[in-house]
């Protein structure tokens, strides 16, 4: 039991770090290509970090007794449905970009990253497809439950998305600022 908890915490910390890194790089990209930078920020930084904080805030509030069982089931299932799709879409985009970098750069390390991204995206898509129906049923059952509170759910989502936005936006602005400080002279 303790090993599973430690492993879960490690994965959540890694997810937060990757989301911050993606937000920072999105700021660097945004300095040159606003549309692409915005997509990378939204799908690679803001949504994944919000997903992690929905899980963290839900667990903390449930542990403190502020959420009912139905609220917890709804929050975890709904976040899987909503954010899971965003993660699959981001995986396709990241795999495409790493494939382009591999072809243009002809670097074997970029090829390894492309292969990893491809397998991770396939795994994520498989998990999302196989878990979709059970998550959807859990959402429906939670809503029909007598102890379900939409106010509590909205509060948790608002807090988690707010935290995710602040952290990812600060990283995004730092990336943008670092690109604007660099002056290229030829």
mmCIF file of C-alpha atoms in Angstrom, residues 15-25 44-46 49 167-168 171-172:
data_model
loop_
_atom_site.group_PDB
_atom_site.id
_atom_site.type_symbol
_atom_site.label_atom_id
_atom_site.label_comp_id
_atom_site.label_asym_id
_atom_site.label_seq_id
_atom_site.Cartn_x
_atom_site.Cartn_y
_atom_site.Cartn_z
ATOM 1 C CA UNK A 15 3.660 15.434 -14.163
ATOM 2 C CA UNK A 16 3.832 18.843 -12.483
ATOM 3 C CA UNK A 17 7.481 19.285 -13.507
ATOM 4 C CA UNK A 18 6.783 18.291 -17.124
ATOM 5 C CA UNK A 19 3.779 20.634 -17.283
ATOM 6 C CA UNK A 20 5.863 23.531 -15.958
ATOM 7 C CA UNK A 21 8.601 22.726 -18.486
ATOM 8 C CA UNK A 22 6.048 22.569 -21.314
ATOM 9 C CA UNK A 23 4.589 25.923 -20.234
ATOM 10 C CA UNK A 24 8.055 27.481 -20.126
ATOM 11 C CA UNK A 25 8.874 26.171 -23.605
ATOM 12 C CA UNK A 44 1.059 20.755 -22.857
ATOM 13 C CA UNK A 45 1.088 22.956 -19.781
ATOM 14 C CA UNK A 46 -2.199 24.335 -18.512
ATOM 15 C CA UNK A 49 -1.146 20.633 -14.580
ATOM 16 C CA UNK A 167 1.702 28.049 -12.057
ATOM 17 C CA UNK A 168 1.598 27.378 -15.803
ATOM 18 C CA UNK A 171 6.240 29.492 -16.305
ATOM 19 C CA UNK A 172 4.864 30.586 -19.698
#
